[in-house]
Tab-separated table of C-alpha atoms in Angstrom:
chain	number	residue	atom	x	y	z
A	1	MET	CA	-72.752	188.839	-81.609
A	2	ALA	CA	-76.002	190.686	-82.586
A	3	ARG	CA	-75.943	194.691	-81.949
A	4	ILE	CA	-78.927	196.513	-81.408
A	5	SER	CA	-79.586	199.522	-82.910
A	6	ASP	CA	-79.912	203.476	-81.030
A	7	ARG	CA	-83.526	203.216	-81.261
A	8	SER	CA	-83.889	200.550	-79.906
A	9	ILE	CA	-81.567	200.642	-76.746
A	10	GLY	CA	-83.234	203.961	-76.220
A	11	MET	CA	-86.700	202.828	-75.963
A	12	ALA	CA	-85.037	199.912	-73.689
A	13	VAL	CA	-84.165	202.196	-71.489
A	14	ALA	CA	-87.511	203.712	-71.623
A	15	LEU	CA	-89.152	201.070	-70.828
A	16	ILE	CA	-86.949	200.280	-67.832
A	17	ARG	CA	-87.293	203.558	-66.369
A	18	ALA	CA	-91.221	203.468	-67.207
A	19	GLY	CA	-91.361	200.545	-64.773
A	20	GLU	CA	-91.633	196.407	-64.716
A	21	GLY	CA	-93.807	194.185	-66.621
A	22	VAL	CA	-96.677	194.415	-68.833
A	23	ALA	CA	-98.695	195.827	-66.443
A	24	MET	CA	-97.162	199.374	-65.849
A	25	GLN	CA	-96.725	200.314	-69.321
A	26	ARG	CA	-98.970	203.277	-71.036
A	27	LYS	CA	-102.260	202.938	-71.448
A	28	ALA	CA	-103.160	202.213	-74.553
A	29	LYS	CA	-105.410	204.722	-76.507
A	30	PRO	CA	-108.625	203.032	-77.912
A	31	LEU	CA	-107.626	201.822	-81.509
A	32	LEU	CA	-111.211	201.242	-82.623
A	33	TRP	CA	-114.771	202.666	-81.022
A	34	ILE	CA	-118.048	202.605	-82.902
A	35	LEU	CA	-119.896	205.844	-83.106
A	36	LEU	CA	-122.617	205.867	-81.022
A	37	CYS	CA	-125.469	203.695	-80.269
A	38	LEU	CA	-123.993	203.014	-83.939
A	39	LEU	CA	-125.238	198.966	-84.991
A	40	THR	CA	-122.402	197.351	-86.363
A	41	THR	CA	-122.264	193.382	-87.882
A	42	LEU	CA	-118.772	191.824	-87.650
A	43	PRO	CA	-118.372	189.379	-89.952
A	44	ALA	CA	-118.447	185.353	-89.916
A	45	ARG	CA	-115.263	185.813	-92.901
A	46	LEU	CA	-112.220	187.828	-93.717
A	47	PRO	CA	-112.131	188.731	-96.852
A	48	ALA	CA	-109.349	186.219	-98.475
A	49	GLN	CA	-106.939	189.473	-99.777
A	50	GLN	CA	-106.786	190.465	-96.391
A	51	ILE	CA	-105.265	187.596	-94.451
A	52	SER	CA	-103.719	185.329	-97.200
A	53	SER	CA	-100.356	186.539	-97.931
A	54	ASN	CA	-97.122	184.253	-98.796
A	55	ALA	CA	-94.929	187.097	-96.163
A	56	THR	CA	-94.720	186.240	-92.881
A	57	PRO	CA	-92.893	187.890	-90.563
A	58	PHE	CA	-92.234	184.889	-88.190
A	59	VAL	CA	-89.604	183.087	-89.646
A	60	VAL	CA	-88.104	180.374	-86.955
A	61	PRO	CA	-84.800	182.129	-85.679
A	62	ALA	CA	-81.277	179.894	-86.172
A	63	GLY	CA	-81.237	178.094	-83.345
A	64	LEU	CA	-84.440	177.680	-82.776
A	65	GLU	CA	-85.064	175.085	-84.574
A	66	PRO	CA	-85.103	172.572	-82.593
A	67	ALA	CA	-87.582	174.275	-80.012
A	68	VAL	CA	-90.270	174.704	-82.629
A	69	GLU	CA	-90.419	170.956	-83.129
A	70	PHE	CA	-90.530	169.714	-80.177
A	71	TRP	CA	-93.411	171.782	-79.147
A	72	LYS	CA	-95.494	170.864	-82.514
A	73	ARG	CA	-94.922	167.272	-81.128
A	74	VAL	CA	-96.170	167.894	-77.961
A	75	PHE	CA	-99.228	169.935	-78.850
A	76	SER	CA	-100.391	167.458	-81.665
A	77	GLU	CA	-98.517	163.711	-81.459
A	78	PHE	CA	-97.795	163.229	-77.528
A	79	SER	CA	-101.541	162.645	-75.746
A	80	LEU	CA	-102.292	163.674	-72.557
A	81	SER	CA	-102.112	160.874	-71.242
A	82	GLN	CA	-98.176	160.689	-71.924
A	83	LEU	CA	-95.184	162.114	-70.314
A	84	ILE	CA	-92.767	163.437	-72.373
A	85	PHE	CA	-89.166	163.495	-70.535
A	86	PHE	CA	-86.939	165.429	-72.203
A	87	ASP	CA	-83.639	167.077	-72.329
A	88	PRO	CA	-84.348	171.069	-71.378
A	89	VAL	CA	-81.042	172.122	-72.654
A	90	ASP	CA	-81.406	169.515	-75.683
A	91	LEU	CA	-84.612	169.611	-77.214
A	92	THR	CA	-83.460	166.911	-79.378
A	93	LYS	CA	-82.880	164.426	-77.014
A	94	ILE	CA	-86.341	163.132	-75.864
A	95	TYR	CA	-85.347	160.321	-73.757
A	96	GLU	CA	-88.951	158.066	-72.654
A	97	VAL	CA	-92.390	158.985	-73.484
A	98	ILE	CA	-94.007	157.852	-70.625
A	99	GLU	CA	-98.198	156.494	-70.443
A	100	VAL	CA	-99.336	157.049	-67.218
A	101	GLY	CA	-103.455	157.890	-67.680
A	102	GLU	CA	-104.489	161.865	-67.619
A	103	GLY	CA	-104.779	161.716	-63.948
A	104	ASN	CA	-102.136	163.840	-61.503
A	105	ARG	CA	-99.030	161.872	-61.454
A	106	PRO	CA	-97.173	162.627	-57.699
A	107	ASP	CA	-94.131	164.830	-57.477
A	108	GLY	CA	-92.864	161.519	-55.809
A	109	TYR	CA	-93.188	159.530	-59.220
A	110	ILE	CA	-92.028	162.423	-61.689
A	111	ASP	CA	-89.019	162.725	-59.121
A	112	GLY	CA	-88.221	159.422	-59.458
A	113	GLU	CA	-88.887	158.728	-62.799
A	114	ARG	CA	-86.633	161.054	-64.081
A	115	ALA	CA	-83.604	159.832	-61.115
A	116	ARG	CA	-83.978	156.386	-63.096
A	117	ILE	CA	-83.763	158.190	-66.666
A	118	ALA	CA	-80.482	160.602	-65.455
A	119	ALA	CA	-78.859	157.854	-64.302
A	120	GLU	CA	-79.466	155.593	-67.397
A	121	ASN	CA	-78.598	158.590	-69.711
A	122	GLY	CA	-75.587	159.323	-67.433
A	123	VAL	CA	-76.349	162.609	-67.216
A	124	ASP	CA	-77.309	165.262	-64.185
A	125	ILE	CA	-80.643	164.406	-63.222
A	126	GLU	CA	-81.512	168.945	-63.833
A	127	ARG	CA	-81.037	167.314	-67.560
A	128	VAL	CA	-84.599	165.958	-67.304
A	129	ARG	CA	-87.517	167.146	-67.563
A	130	ALA	CA	-90.924	165.943	-67.793
A	131	GLN	CA	-93.946	167.494	-70.019
A	132	ARG	CA	-97.449	166.328	-70.927
A	133	GLY	CA	-98.484	166.196	-73.916
A	134	VAL	CA	-101.592	168.219	-75.171
A	135	LYS	CA	-102.686	166.414	-78.452
A	136	GLU	CA	-106.376	166.329	-77.329
A	137	ARG	CA	-106.669	170.157	-75.974
A	138	THR	CA	-104.662	171.109	-78.489
A	139	ALA	CA	-107.772	169.992	-81.573
A	140	ALA	CA	-110.669	170.548	-78.884
A	141	GLY	CA	-109.375	174.286	-79.170
A	142	ILE	CA	-109.099	174.303	-83.052
A	143	LYS	CA	-112.188	173.443	-83.219
A	144	ARG	CA	-113.627	175.951	-80.886
A	145	SER	CA	-111.693	178.702	-82.866
A	146	GLY	CA	-113.991	178.509	-85.436
A	147	ARG	CA	-116.774	180.600	-83.849
A	148	TYR	CA	-113.992	183.465	-83.288
A	149	LEU	CA	-110.684	182.873	-85.648
A	150	ALA	CA	-112.776	185.379	-88.126
A	151	GLN	CA	-113.565	188.182	-86.172
A	152	ILE	CA	-110.537	187.951	-84.295
A	153	GLN	CA	-108.372	187.902	-87.408
A	154	GLN	CA	-110.885	190.885	-88.687
A	155	ILE	CA	-109.595	193.174	-85.804
A	156	PHE	CA	-106.302	192.304	-85.728
A	157	SER	CA	-105.994	192.925	-89.879
A	158	GLU	CA	-107.595	196.464	-89.273
A	159	ARG	CA	-104.684	197.507	-87.049
A	160	GLY	CA	-102.183	195.877	-89.815
A	161	LEU	CA	-101.139	193.665	-87.686
A	162	PRO	CA	-100.202	189.932	-89.128
A	163	ILE	CA	-102.794	187.273	-88.385
A	164	GLU	CA	-100.220	184.758	-87.492
A	165	LEU	CA	-101.004	186.627	-84.078
A	166	THR	CA	-104.343	185.702	-84.052
A	167	TYR	CA	-102.662	181.609	-82.542
A	168	LEU	CA	-101.310	182.819	-79.475
A	169	PRO	CA	-104.479	181.628	-77.549
A	170	ILE	CA	-103.351	177.872	-78.730
A	171	VAL	CA	-100.541	178.532	-76.421
A	172	GLU	CA	-102.265	180.495	-73.745
A	173	SER	CA	-106.260	179.078	-73.487
A	174	SER	CA	-106.913	176.987	-76.276
A	175	TYR	CA	-109.444	179.235	-77.173
A	176	ASP	CA	-111.261	178.576	-74.011
A	177	ILE	CA	-113.098	181.753	-72.890
A	178	GLY	CA	-114.343	180.202	-69.511
A	179	ALA	CA	-110.378	179.206	-69.080
A	180	ARG	CA	-109.116	180.383	-65.907
A	181	SER	CA	-105.481	180.228	-64.622
A	182	SER	CA	-104.478	179.565	-60.880
A	183	VAL	CA	-103.033	183.248	-60.855
A	184	GLY	CA	-106.209	184.952	-61.947
A	185	ALA	CA	-105.740	185.092	-65.627
A	186	VAL	CA	-108.864	184.650	-67.453
A	187	GLY	CA	-110.222	184.722	-71.572
A	188	ILE	CA	-109.087	183.356	-73.874
A	189	TRP	CA	-105.825	185.671	-74.460
A	190	GLN	CA	-105.154	185.176	-70.467
A	191	PHE	CA	-105.110	188.759	-69.383
A	192	MET	CA	-104.277	189.198	-65.827
A	193	PRO	CA	-106.589	192.076	-63.768
A	194	ARG	CA	-103.609	194.306	-63.651
A	195	THR	CA	-102.897	194.213	-67.068
A	196	GLY	CA	-106.031	193.985	-67.782
A	197	ARG	CA	-107.453	197.379	-67.010
A	198	GLU	CA	-104.980	199.426	-69.297
A	199	TYR	CA	-106.557	197.927	-72.268
A	200	MET	CA	-110.439	197.117	-71.062
A	201	ARG	CA	-112.925	197.166	-68.777
A	202	VAL	CA	-111.807	194.753	-65.869
A	203	ASN	CA	-113.926	195.120	-62.324
A	204	SER	CA	-116.682	192.939	-60.563
A	205	LEU	CA	-119.668	194.317	-62.722
A	206	VAL	CA	-117.388	194.431	-66.265
A	207	ASP	CA	-115.180	191.717	-67.252
A	208	GLU	CA	-113.754	191.612	-71.187
A	209	ARG	CA	-111.608	189.786	-70.303
A	210	ARG	CA	-114.078	186.891	-70.592
A	211	ASP	CA	-115.329	188.514	-74.383
A	212	PRO	CA	-113.590	186.993	-77.092
A	213	ILE	CA	-114.148	189.789	-78.741
A	214	GLU	CA	-113.074	192.848	-76.522
A	215	SER	CA	-110.089	190.779	-75.053
A	216	SER	CA	-108.881	190.110	-78.841
A	217	ARG	CA	-108.754	193.993	-79.851
A	218	ALA	CA	-106.921	194.587	-75.745
A	219	ALA	CA	-104.726	191.271	-77.197
A	220	ALA	CA	-104.240	193.452	-80.937
A	221	ALA	CA	-103.854	196.982	-78.881
A	222	TYR	CA	-101.469	195.070	-76.696
A	223	LEU	CA	-98.575	193.737	-78.789
A	224	LYS	CA	-99.175	196.338	-81.546
A	225	GLN	CA	-97.695	198.124	-78.080
A	226	ALA	CA	-95.231	195.650	-77.906
A	227	TYR	CA	-93.473	195.249	-80.948
A	228	ASP	CA	-93.917	199.458	-81.340
A	229	SER	CA	-91.908	199.336	-78.259
A	230	LEU	CA	-89.186	196.028	-78.280
A	231	GLY	CA	-88.618	196.201	-82.203
A	232	SER	CA	-89.039	192.982	-82.875
A	233	TRP	CA	-91.971	190.232	-82.760
A	234	PRO	CA	-89.916	187.226	-81.318
A	235	LEU	CA	-89.193	190.246	-78.613
A	236	ALA	CA	-92.479	191.473	-78.660
A	237	VAL	CA	-94.565	188.176	-77.969
A	238	THR	CA	-92.376	187.001	-75.598
A	239	SER	CA	-93.046	189.801	-73.936
A	240	TYR	CA	-97.031	188.554	-73.607
A	241	ASN	CA	-94.900	186.255	-71.128
A	242	TYR	CA	-92.330	188.125	-69.407
A	243	GLY	CA	-93.228	191.922	-69.954
A	244	GLN	CA	-92.231	194.239	-71.605
A	245	GLY	CA	-90.323	196.113	-68.954
A	246	GLY	CA	-88.140	192.689	-68.575
A	247	MET	CA	-87.294	192.298	-72.065
A	248	ALA	CA	-86.000	195.723	-72.660
A	249	ARG	CA	-83.808	195.132	-69.268
A	250	ALA	CA	-82.991	191.870	-70.972
A	251	VAL	CA	-81.741	193.487	-73.982
A	252	ALA	CA	-79.835	196.173	-72.468
A	253	GLN	CA	-78.246	194.020	-69.915
A	254	ILE	CA	-76.471	191.413	-72.225
A	255	GLU	CA	-76.954	194.278	-75.515
A	256	SER	CA	-78.241	192.375	-77.932
A	257	ASP	CA	-81.984	191.900	-79.215
A	258	ASN	CA	-81.618	188.733	-80.684
A	259	LEU	CA	-83.977	186.603	-78.763
A	260	VAL	CA	-81.757	183.170	-79.461
A	261	GLU	CA	-78.824	184.920	-77.545
A	262	LEU	CA	-81.227	186.261	-74.666
A	263	ILE	CA	-82.090	182.511	-74.445
A	264	GLU	CA	-78.438	181.586	-74.004
A	265	LYS	CA	-77.297	184.128	-72.225
A	266	TYR	CA	-79.100	186.129	-69.938
A	267	GLU	CA	-79.656	185.152	-66.181
A	268	HIS	CA	-82.372	186.640	-64.073
A	269	PRO	CA	-84.097	184.249	-61.465
A	270	TYR	CA	-87.954	184.530	-63.674
A	271	TRP	CA	-86.110	183.732	-66.844
A	272	GLY	CA	-86.618	180.102	-66.414
A	273	PHE	CA	-87.577	177.266	-68.956
A	274	ALA	CA	-91.597	179.231	-69.426
A	275	PRO	CA	-90.535	182.430	-70.763
A	276	LYS	CA	-87.276	181.536	-72.565
A	277	HIS	CA	-89.658	178.682	-74.959
A	278	PHE	CA	-93.169	181.272	-75.102
A	279	TYR	CA	-91.714	182.157	-78.413
A	280	ALA	CA	-90.870	178.532	-79.653
A	281	GLU	CA	-94.391	177.990	-78.693
A	282	PHE	CA	-96.112	180.838	-80.355
A	283	LEU	CA	-94.082	179.631	-83.726
A	284	ALA	CA	-95.883	175.889	-83.304
A	285	ALA	CA	-99.187	176.696	-82.841
A	286	VAL	CA	-98.955	178.982	-86.025
A	287	GLU	CA	-97.787	176.292	-87.930
A	288	ILE	CA	-100.364	173.627	-86.720
A	289	GLY	CA	-103.261	176.959	-87.091
A	290	SER	CA	-102.048	177.562	-90.267
A	291	ASN	CA	-102.565	173.787	-91.685
A	292	VAL	CA	-104.854	172.100	-89.093
A	293	SER	CA	-105.804	169.164	-91.913
A	294	GLN	CA	-102.053	168.557	-92.059
A	295	TYR	CA	-101.301	167.924	-87.817
A	296	PHE	CA	-105.210	166.605	-87.390
A	297	PRO	CA	-107.115	165.122	-90.733
A	298	GLY	CA	-110.383	165.344	-90.808
A	299	LEU	CA	-110.989	168.042	-87.524
A	300	VAL	CA	-113.982	169.957	-88.938
A	301	LEU	CA	-114.101	173.319	-87.040
A	302	ASP	CA	-117.349	174.967	-85.522
A	303	SER	CA	-119.380	177.290	-87.597
A	304	PRO	CA	-118.257	180.768	-87.210
A	305	VAL	CA	-120.606	182.692	-85.220
A	306	GLU	CA	-122.129	185.791	-86.304
A	307	MET	CA	-123.265	188.804	-84.229
A	308	LYS	CA	-123.832	192.096	-84.437
A	309	GLU	CA	-122.192	195.253	-81.044
A	310	ILE	CA	-124.687	197.700	-80.377
A	311	GLU	CA	-122.161	200.841	-78.415
A	312	VAL	CA	-124.334	202.346	-75.723
A	313	LYS	CA	-123.793	205.958	-75.408
A	314	GLY	CA	-124.713	206.532	-72.006
A	315	LYS	CA	-125.657	204.600	-68.627
A	316	ALA	CA	-128.579	202.447	-69.156
A	317	THR	CA	-130.035	199.781	-66.871
A	318	LEU	CA	-129.530	195.261	-68.189
A	319	ASN	CA	-133.250	195.129	-67.151
A	320	ALA	CA	-133.813	197.423	-70.065
A	321	LEU	CA	-131.282	196.074	-72.589
A	322	VAL	CA	-132.337	192.647	-72.055
A	323	ALA	CA	-135.673	193.486	-72.963
A	324	SER	CA	-135.337	195.747	-75.823
A	325	SER	CA	-133.395	192.796	-77.060
A	326	GLY	CA	-136.018	190.151	-76.998
A	327	LEU	CA	-133.974	187.629	-75.425
A	328	SER	CA	-134.005	186.329	-71.882
A	329	ARG	CA	-132.018	187.244	-69.160
A	330	ALA	CA	-129.961	184.443	-69.508
A	331	GLU	CA	-130.104	184.757	-73.307
A	332	PHE	CA	-128.147	188.168	-72.803
A	333	LEU	CA	-125.958	187.543	-70.842
A	334	ALA	CA	-124.420	184.610	-72.786
A	335	TRP	CA	-124.390	186.708	-75.470
A	336	ASN	CA	-122.499	188.932	-73.498
A	337	PRO	CA	-120.151	186.858	-70.937
A	338	ALA	CA	-118.498	190.575	-69.910
A	339	LEU	CA	-121.384	190.706	-67.505
A	340	ALA	CA	-122.006	189.165	-64.467
A	341	PRO	CA	-124.769	188.308	-63.433
A	342	THR	CA	-125.226	191.015	-60.769
A	343	ALA	CA	-124.711	194.163	-62.761
A	344	ARG	CA	-127.534	196.283	-63.350
A	345	ILE	CA	-126.153	199.138	-65.109
A	346	LEU	CA	-123.850	199.283	-68.068
A	347	PRO	CA	-121.675	201.646	-68.779
A	348	ALA	CA	-121.082	204.212	-71.779
A	349	GLY	CA	-119.577	202.911	-74.101
A	350	TYR	CA	-120.255	199.025	-73.429
A	351	ARG	CA	-120.901	196.589	-77.050
A	352	VAL	CA	-123.513	194.988	-76.628
A	353	LYS	CA	-123.248	191.987	-78.503
A	354	LEU	CA	-126.290	190.353	-79.762
A	355	PRO	CA	-127.199	187.431	-82.376
A	356	VAL	CA	-127.327	188.390	-86.338
A	357	ASP	CA	-129.986	185.616	-86.549
A	358	ARG	CA	-132.237	184.460	-83.568
A	359	ALA	CA	-131.840	181.081	-83.954
A	360	THR	CA	-127.563	181.613	-83.477
A	361	PRO	CA	-126.255	179.763	-80.688
A	362	PRO	CA	-124.959	182.395	-78.345
A	363	ILE	CA	-121.186	182.970	-77.289
A	364	VAL	CA	-121.269	180.903	-74.169
A	365	THR	CA	-123.793	178.271	-73.381
A	366	VAL	CA	-126.463	179.334	-70.812
A	367	ALA	CA	-125.344	177.120	-68.067
A	368	GLN	CA	-121.644	178.691	-68.449
A	369	VAL	CA	-123.484	182.569	-67.018
A	370	ALA	CA	-124.355	181.839	-63.442
A	371	PRO	CA	-122.755	177.994	-62.055
A	372	ALA	CA	-123.494	177.125	-59.189
A	373	ALA	CA	-121.470	178.102	-56.021
A	374	ARG	CA	-118.447	174.953	-55.251
A	375	THR	CA	-117.004	174.486	-52.174
A	376	THR	CA	-113.745	173.825	-53.039
A	377	GLN	CA	-111.174	172.426	-49.721
A	378	ALA	CA	-107.210	173.250	-50.502
A	379	GLN	CA	-105.047	170.126	-50.005
A	380	VAL	CA	-101.088	170.778	-49.124
A	381	VAL	CA	-98.322	168.900	-51.063
A	382	HIS	CA	-94.563	169.247	-50.040
A	383	HIS	CA	-92.873	169.953	-53.198
A	384	ARG	CA	-88.485	170.184	-52.882
A	385	VAL	CA	-87.324	172.673	-54.820
A	386	ARG	CA	-85.301	171.760	-58.106
A	387	ARG	CA	-81.844	173.553	-58.818
A	388	GLY	CA	-83.368	176.981	-61.479
A	389	GLU	CA	-86.912	176.491	-60.497
A	390	THR	CA	-89.157	179.243	-60.233
A	391	ILE	CA	-91.666	179.754	-57.934
A	392	TYR	CA	-93.867	181.132	-60.527
A	393	GLU	CA	-93.536	177.403	-61.966
A	394	ILE	CA	-93.987	175.935	-59.005
A	395	ALA	CA	-97.369	177.617	-58.486
A	396	ARG	CA	-98.596	176.470	-62.323
A	397	ARG	CA	-97.858	173.626	-61.879
A	398	TYR	CA	-100.002	172.790	-58.606
A	399	GLY	CA	-102.333	175.617	-59.408
A	400	ALA	CA	-101.128	177.729	-56.375
A	401	SER	CA	-100.925	180.935	-55.823
A	402	VAL	CA	-97.466	182.742	-55.715
A	403	GLU	CA	-98.887	184.879	-52.321
A	404	ASN	CA	-100.085	181.316	-50.920
A	405	ILE	CA	-96.789	179.706	-51.370
A	406	LEU	CA	-94.985	182.311	-49.647
A	407	GLN	CA	-97.315	183.021	-46.942
A	408	ILE	CA	-97.733	179.266	-45.773
A	409	ASN	CA	-94.037	179.354	-46.134
A	410	GLY	CA	-93.537	182.360	-43.892
A	411	LEU	CA	-91.641	183.483	-47.156
A	412	ARG	CA	-91.702	188.001	-47.511
A	413	LYS	CA	-89.955	187.404	-50.712
A	414	SER	CA	-89.799	184.693	-53.307
A	415	HIS	CA	-85.828	184.749	-53.943
A	416	LEU	CA	-86.427	183.246	-50.398
A	417	LEU	CA	-87.382	179.819	-51.589
A	418	LYS	CA	-83.875	177.827	-51.938
A	419	ALA	CA	-83.349	175.384	-54.431
A	420	GLY	CA	-83.074	172.295	-52.039
A	421	SER	CA	-85.583	173.104	-49.477
A	422	THR	CA	-89.194	171.116	-48.880
A	423	ASN	CA	-91.734	173.767	-49.261
A	424	ARG	CA	-95.880	173.102	-48.468
A	425	VAL	CA	-97.668	174.446	-51.460
A	426	PRO	CA	-101.577	174.714	-51.207
A	427	LYS	CA	-102.956	172.741	-54.056
A	428	ILE	CA	-106.879	173.617	-54.862
């Protein structure tokens, strides 16, 4: 067993006392604030010496190799139209890959195929899990990353963080600025509102989770804090999914800070397939993002977006800033996706994003700034809870929220969702 140091135990205990999860961690101090009214240009490219290094802290841990190889194939080989049926315990076993089209297949179909495959292979049905390929989504995300990746890498480099961390959005959002999860995570870094408020402005008028630059500063701050608290990158990166408090409790319980041992030995209702495999997914993303031509030959990344920032000294009206920018209101908002169209006054310290060249396309398309209201109607599906399946995995699968699942089934706590029970799930 890999024993943890006294320093690691101390940090773990401190985190446990501090509270649960990412959202309750201490607020990070701003890492980089531009001088009042100082005009700064964000470089489109990093100097080579700042981002190229043969040394990497992200070596695949012994025992995690099969998982990393599996996720590399999911990201770069298997299509969105393919369902991969595999053994969640031994990821070297892929039983079948079935062409099903890109439309959602009903739960009953997937469970039927799982039962068939389990019977044919002489295993319990819990040893058969389904996963769609995401090759097209990965390629589209990497192509999109060309617009912002250099600026993001500059932010991480200035804070002394490994550049490989900037490939984490491949897992989280495929660098989609407009990404929004069923539980309210937003932007390329998929910050939840509560956690986001710890590191940036998140309110009804200014939501910097939607800004690829501001959210990257917040992600850098979070990951630096997580590493300082937990003492290793495997734990820090996994905490991005599971929370710093959750990781600290896991470390304290099994008395080891070795991620592979945590995966094998730690037990908790929320410590399911997704958090256990988050670091392996990240390592697969790093490998692919660092070797794009190998995994996606001929893929051409979008051109870098060159922009400048002006930090607002005091409160300023949006109308005045729009007028002084030389842009239309729609163009201004497209360059500043953190701003709601209804915003009237910008807070002091907000960094206005503007094009270096008037002809440069904005951060988002103008059409995305104020989308027309859509009316959606919730559908209810019936889901039979499998052994080891958490309510968070069910919510993510159907695009529902945990709160709505509990409410529609008359449950007060998530642990009351029992294996074998059939529950209603609101699906949008």
